[in-house]
C-alpha cells in the first residue's frame, strides 16, 4: 500500500468513527419511538425529556401508585413533578388513569426512574390513585391487566409473580399501596390469562 492509499483509508476510518456516535444516537432514538403494544391503546403524550438511556434487557414490570393524592392526575402532570425534581422527566413508562386510559410516560425502551436499583431491567407502570386509602377502579385494573400482558409479550416473558412486582417488593415504601398490593396476585392472574390467550 502506498502512502496516498494509506492516508485515504485512515481518513475514511476517521470519518467513520466520527459518524458512528450519530448512527448509534439514531438507533437509540428509534428504540425510544418503538412503543407500540399489540392489543393495547396508549394515549401518546409527546413529552420532552432530558437525556435518556436505552435498556439493554427487560425482564420485569414494577407496579406503582401516585400515593400522595387520589386525584386523577395525568402523565403530563407527573412529568412536570419529576422535572421539578431535576429528573429527565416522568420516571414511569405508563400511567393508567381512573377511567382506564393508558398514557405514555417515559419511552418504553428507555431506563426508567421509578424503582431504585431495579430501573435498568424493568418497565414502570403507575396506576393513578392513593391505594393506601382508596381502591383502584375496575377500569384501571382491566387496563393494567391488558397492559401487563402486552408488555410481557413484547419483551418475551410471561406475567407471573417473579416478573410482575409491586414497588414495595424492592424498596422500603408503601407503594403501590396496601389495597392495590393486595390485588396484585389477581391482577397477575388476569394478565397471564390474556397473555396465554394471545
Coordinates of C-alpha atoms in Angstrom, one line a residue:
X1 CA 0.0 0.0 0.0
X2 CA 1.4 3.4 -1.0
X3 CA 1.4 6.4 1.3
X4 CA -1.6 8.1 -0.5
X5 CA -3.8 4.9 -0.2
X6 CA -2.8 4.6 3.5
X7 CA -3.8 8.3 4.2
X8 CA -7.0 7.9 2.3
X9 CA -8.0 4.8 4.2
X10 CA -7.0 6.5 7.5
X11 CA -9.2 9.5 6.6
X12 CA -12.2 7.2 5.8
X13 CA -11.7 5.4 9.1
X14 CA -11.6 8.7 11.0
X15 CA -14.8 9.8 9.3
X16 CA -16.4 6.5 10.1
X17 CA -15.5 6.9 13.8
X18 CA -16.9 10.4 13.8
X19 CA -20.2 9.3 12.3
X20 CA -20.6 6.2 14.5
X21 CA -22.0 8.1 17.5
X22 CA -24.5 9.8 15.2
X23 CA -25.6 6.4 13.9
X24 CA -25.9 5.0 17.4
X25 CA -27.9 8.0 18.5
X26 CA -30.3 7.3 15.6
X27 CA -30.7 3.7 16.8
X28 CA -31.3 4.9 20.4
X29 CA -33.9 7.4 19.2
X30 CA -35.6 4.6 17.1
X31 CA -35.8 2.4 20.2
X32 CA -37.4 5.2 22.1
X33 CA -40.0 5.5 19.5
X34 CA -40.8 1.8 19.4
X35 CA -43.6 1.9 22.0
X36 CA -46.3 0.1 20.1
X37 CA -48.0 -2.7 22.0
X38 CA -50.3 -5.1 20.2
X39 CA -53.9 -5.0 21.5
X40 CA -53.4 -2.0 23.8
X41 CA -54.4 1.6 23.0
X42 CA -51.9 4.1 24.5
X43 CA -52.6 7.8 24.5
X44 CA -49.4 9.4 23.2
X45 CA -48.2 12.4 25.3
X46 CA -45.2 13.6 23.2
X47 CA -43.4 14.7 26.3
X48 CA -40.0 16.4 26.1
X49 CA -37.2 14.6 28.0
X50 CA -33.7 15.4 29.1
X51 CA -31.0 12.7 28.4
X52 CA -32.3 9.1 28.4
X53 CA -30.6 5.8 28.0
X54 CA -32.0 2.6 26.4
X55 CA -32.4 -0.5 28.5
X56 CA -30.2 -3.4 27.4
X57 CA -32.7 -6.0 28.8
X58 CA -36.2 -6.1 30.1
X59 CA -37.4 -9.0 32.3
X60 CA -39.9 -7.5 34.8
X61 CA -42.6 -4.9 35.4
X62 CA -43.0 -2.8 38.6
X63 CA -46.4 -1.6 39.5
X64 CA -46.8 1.8 41.4
X65 CA -49.5 4.2 42.6
X66 CA -49.3 8.0 42.9
X67 CA -49.6 7.8 46.6
X68 CA -49.9 11.4 47.8
X69 CA -53.2 12.1 46.1
X70 CA -56.2 10.1 44.9
X71 CA -56.8 12.7 42.2
X72 CA -56.9 11.6 38.5
X73 CA -53.5 13.1 37.6
X74 CA -52.2 12.8 34.0
X75 CA -48.8 11.7 32.7
X76 CA -48.1 15.3 31.8
X77 CA -48.7 16.3 35.5
X78 CA -46.4 13.6 36.8
X79 CA -43.8 14.6 34.1
X80 CA -43.9 18.2 35.5
X81 CA -43.5 16.9 39.0
X82 CA -40.5 14.8 38.1
X83 CA -38.9 17.5 36.0
X84 CA -39.2 19.8 39.1
X85 CA -37.1 17.1 41.0
X86 CA -34.3 17.6 38.4
X87 CA -35.0 14.3 36.6
X88 CA -35.1 13.9 32.8
X89 CA -38.9 13.7 33.0
X90 CA -41.5 11.2 34.2
X91 CA -39.9 8.2 35.7
X92 CA -42.7 5.7 34.8
X93 CA -43.2 4.3 31.3
X94 CA -47.0 4.2 31.6
X95 CA -49.7 5.9 33.6
X96 CA -53.2 4.4 33.9
X97 CA -55.9 7.0 34.6
X98 CA -59.1 6.5 36.6
X99 CA -61.2 5.7 33.5
X100 CA -58.7 3.1 32.3
X101 CA -56.9 5.3 29.8
X102 CA -53.3 4.3 29.4
X103 CA -51.0 7.2 28.8
X104 CA -47.4 7.2 27.6
X105 CA -44.8 8.3 30.1
X106 CA -41.1 7.7 29.6
X107 CA -40.4 6.0 26.2
X108 CA -40.9 2.3 26.8
X109 CA -37.4 1.1 25.8
X110 CA -35.5 3.6 28.0
X111 CA -34.3 3.2 31.5
X112 CA -36.9 4.5 34.0
X113 CA -36.6 6.3 37.3
X114 CA -39.2 4.5 39.3
X115 CA -37.7 1.8 41.4
X116 CA -34.2 2.3 42.9
X117 CA -31.8 -0.4 42.0
X118 CA -34.2 -2.0 39.5
X119 CA -34.6 0.6 36.8
X120 CA -32.1 -0.9 34.3
X121 CA -34.3 -4.0 33.6
X122 CA -37.9 -3.1 34.4
X123 CA -40.9 -1.2 32.9
X124 CA -42.7 1.1 35.4
X125 CA -46.5 1.2 35.4
X126 CA -48.2 3.8 37.6
X127 CA -51.9 3.2 38.4
X128 CA -53.2 6.7 39.4
X129 CA -54.5 6.9 43.0
X130 CA -53.6 6.6 46.6
X131 CA -54.2 3.0 47.3
X132 CA -53.3 3.1 50.9
X133 CA -56.7 4.6 51.5
X134 CA -58.7 4.2 48.2
X135 CA -59.3 1.3 45.8
X136 CA -58.4 1.2 42.1
X137 CA -61.2 1.5 39.7
X138 CA -62.3 -1.7 37.8
X139 CA -61.4 0.1 34.5
X140 CA -57.8 0.7 35.8
X141 CA -57.4 -2.9 36.8
X142 CA -58.7 -4.1 33.4
X143 CA -56.3 -1.7 31.6
X144 CA -53.4 -2.8 33.8
X145 CA -54.0 -6.5 33.1
X146 CA -54.1 -5.8 29.3
X147 CA -51.0 -3.6 29.5
X148 CA -49.0 -6.0 31.7
X149 CA -49.9 -8.8 29.2
X150 CA -48.8 -6.7 26.2
X151 CA -45.5 -5.6 27.8
X152 CA -44.8 -9.2 28.8
X153 CA -45.5 -10.4 25.2
X154 CA -43.4 -7.5 23.8
X155 CA -40.3 -8.5 25.8
X156 CA -40.8 -12.3 25.8
X157 CA -41.7 -13.2 29.4
X158 CA -44.9 -14.4 30.9
X159 CA -46.7 -12.4 33.6
X160 CA -46.2 -14.2 36.9
X161 CA -45.1 -13.4 40.4
X162 CA -41.4 -13.4 39.5
X163 CA -41.9 -10.9 36.6
X164 CA -44.6 -8.5 37.9
X165 CA -43.9 -6.8 41.2
X166 CA -45.1 -4.0 43.5
X167 CA -42.7 -1.3 44.2
X168 CA -42.5 -2.4 47.8
X169 CA -41.1 -5.7 46.8
X170 CA -37.8 -3.9 46.1
X171 CA -37.7 -0.8 48.2
X172 CA -38.8 0.4 51.6
X173 CA -42.1 2.1 50.5
X174 CA -45.8 1.7 50.9
X175 CA -46.1 1.9 47.1
X176 CA -48.3 0.7 45.4
X177 CA -50.5 1.0 48.5
X178 CA -51.9 -1.8 50.6
X179 CA -55.2 -2.1 48.7
X180 CA -53.6 -2.4 45.2
X181 CA -50.7 -4.6 46.5
X182 CA -53.3 -7.0 47.9
X183 CA -54.9 -7.2 44.4
X184 CA -51.6 -7.9 42.6
X185 CA -52.0 -11.7 42.6
X186 CA -55.4 -11.4 40.9
X187 CA -54.1 -8.8 38.5
X188 CA -51.2 -11.0 37.5
X189 CA -53.5 -14.0 37.1
X190 CA -55.8 -11.9 34.8
X191 CA -52.8 -10.6 32.8
X192 CA -51.5 -14.2 32.4
X193 CA -54.9 -15.4 31.1
X194 CA -54.8 -12.6 28.5
X195 CA -51.2 -13.4 27.7
X196 CA -52.0 -17.1 27.2
X197 CA -54.9 -16.3 25.0
X198 CA -52.9 -14.3 22.5

